[in-house]
C-alpha positions as a printed Julia matrix, in Angstrom:
125×3 Matrix{Float64}:
 -31.81   35.09  -19.71
 -28.44   36.85  -20.14
 -28.16   37.19  -16.38
 -28.37   33.41  -16.05
 -25.68   32.9   -18.68
 -23.36   35.32  -16.88
 -24.03   33.54  -13.59
 -23.24   30.13  -15.09
 -20.02   31.45  -16.67
 -19.01   33.06  -13.37
 -19.64   29.82  -11.44
 -17.63   27.81  -13.98
 -14.72   30.25  -13.73
 -14.76   30.07   -9.94
 -14.83   26.25  -10.07
 -11.76   26.2   -12.32
  -9.89   28.59  -10.04
 -10.75   26.74   -6.8
 -10.72   22.97   -7.25
 -12.63   21.02   -4.6
  -9.99   18.35   -4.09
  -6.26   18.44   -4.35
  -3.55   15.99   -3.44
   0.06   15.08   -3.74
   1.16   12.9    -6.63
   3.27    9.98   -5.43
   5.48    7.97   -7.76
   4.69    4.29   -8.18
   6.93    2.0    -6.16
   6.88   -0.64   -8.91
   5.0    -1.59  -12.08
   4.46   -5.23  -11.13
   4.0    -7.37   -8.05
   4.14  -11.05   -7.27
   1.08  -12.61   -5.63
  -0.42  -16.01   -4.92
  -3.63  -15.14   -6.82
  -4.84  -12.62   -9.42
  -6.31  -10.28   -6.78
  -3.44  -10.5    -4.24
  -5.81  -11.32   -1.38
  -4.31  -14.62   -0.21
  -1.47  -14.67    2.27
   1.9   -15.65    0.79
   3.91  -15.88    3.97
   4.35  -14.9     7.58
   7.29  -12.62    8.39
   8.77  -11.28   11.63
  10.13   -7.73   11.9
  13.85   -7.7    12.72
  13.92   -3.91   13.22
  11.55   -1.02   13.86
  10.38    0.93   10.81
   8.53    4.26   10.75
   6.37    4.73    7.65
   7.49    7.51    5.33
   4.0     8.16    3.89
   0.45    6.77    3.85
   1.32    3.84    1.55
   3.6     2.29    4.17
   3.01    0.7     7.58
   4.88    1.11   10.84
   6.44   -2.07   12.12
   8.07   -2.84   15.45
  10.8    -5.36   16.08
   9.28   -8.77   16.8
   5.88   -8.02   15.22
   4.32  -10.59   12.9
   3.36   -9.48    9.39
   1.17  -11.38    6.96
   2.6   -10.85    3.46
   0.15  -10.55    0.53
   2.4    -9.38   -2.31
   6.0    -8.64   -3.18
   6.8    -5.74   -5.48
   9.06   -6.6    -8.4
  12.23   -4.57   -7.84
  12.96   -1.96  -10.5
  16.12   -0.04  -11.26
  16.87    2.52   -8.56
  14.08    1.4    -6.21
  14.02   -0.5    -2.95
  12.45   -3.89   -2.43
   9.06   -3.64   -0.75
   6.42   -6.13    0.29
   2.76   -5.47    1.14
   1.21   -6.92    4.25
  -0.85   -6.61    7.42
   0.64   -5.98   10.83
  -0.94   -7.61   13.84
  -0.24   -6.42   17.36
  -1.91   -6.16   20.76
  -4.51   -3.61   19.63
  -5.36   -5.75   16.55
  -5.57   -9.06   18.38
  -9.07   -9.94   17.13
  -9.27   -7.55   14.17
  -7.68   -7.01   10.78
  -4.41   -5.09   11.07
  -3.15   -2.14    9.09
  -2.27   -2.93    5.46
   0.62   -1.28    3.6
   4.15   -1.56    2.27
   7.37   -2.11    4.22
  11.02   -2.77    3.26
  11.6    -6.5     2.84
  15.15   -6.1     4.17
  13.76   -5.43    7.67
  11.89   -8.74    8.03
  12.62  -12.45    7.93
  10.14  -14.91    6.49
   9.07  -17.38    9.15
   6.71  -19.53    7.13
   5.79  -19.66    3.41
   2.13  -20.56    2.9
   2.15  -20.58   -0.91
   4.35  -19.5    -3.78
   4.0   -15.99   -5.16
   4.01  -17.09   -8.8
   1.44  -14.71  -10.33
   2.78  -11.46  -11.8
   0.15   -8.73  -11.5
   0.41   -5.09  -12.63
   0.26   -2.53   -9.81
  -2.47    0.1    -9.85
């Protein structure tokens, strides 16, 4: 019986020393976002990229000048942060499929068409 207890204690110690998953903590971009609905699933507007943008991390999307982007939410700008929108990029390889979803700087796009007002304030997760 004592052998089993020692084995369990040893396994627990090893588990604490070697976690199975690790990651990098990323700061939130904003605490709130503006959406057309409570779940931020409906398209707010259609934007066109005015410049190329290379994503800085996995939360962002790459955009190329001239690409169309469907905008789903707009982050509420906070002190010391940039202004970012969330959307889907559609290009040749995504012609019949859902594009990549992520954030991009709003300063690099121009809204082409507004589908509905983003009048719901939703907390970010």
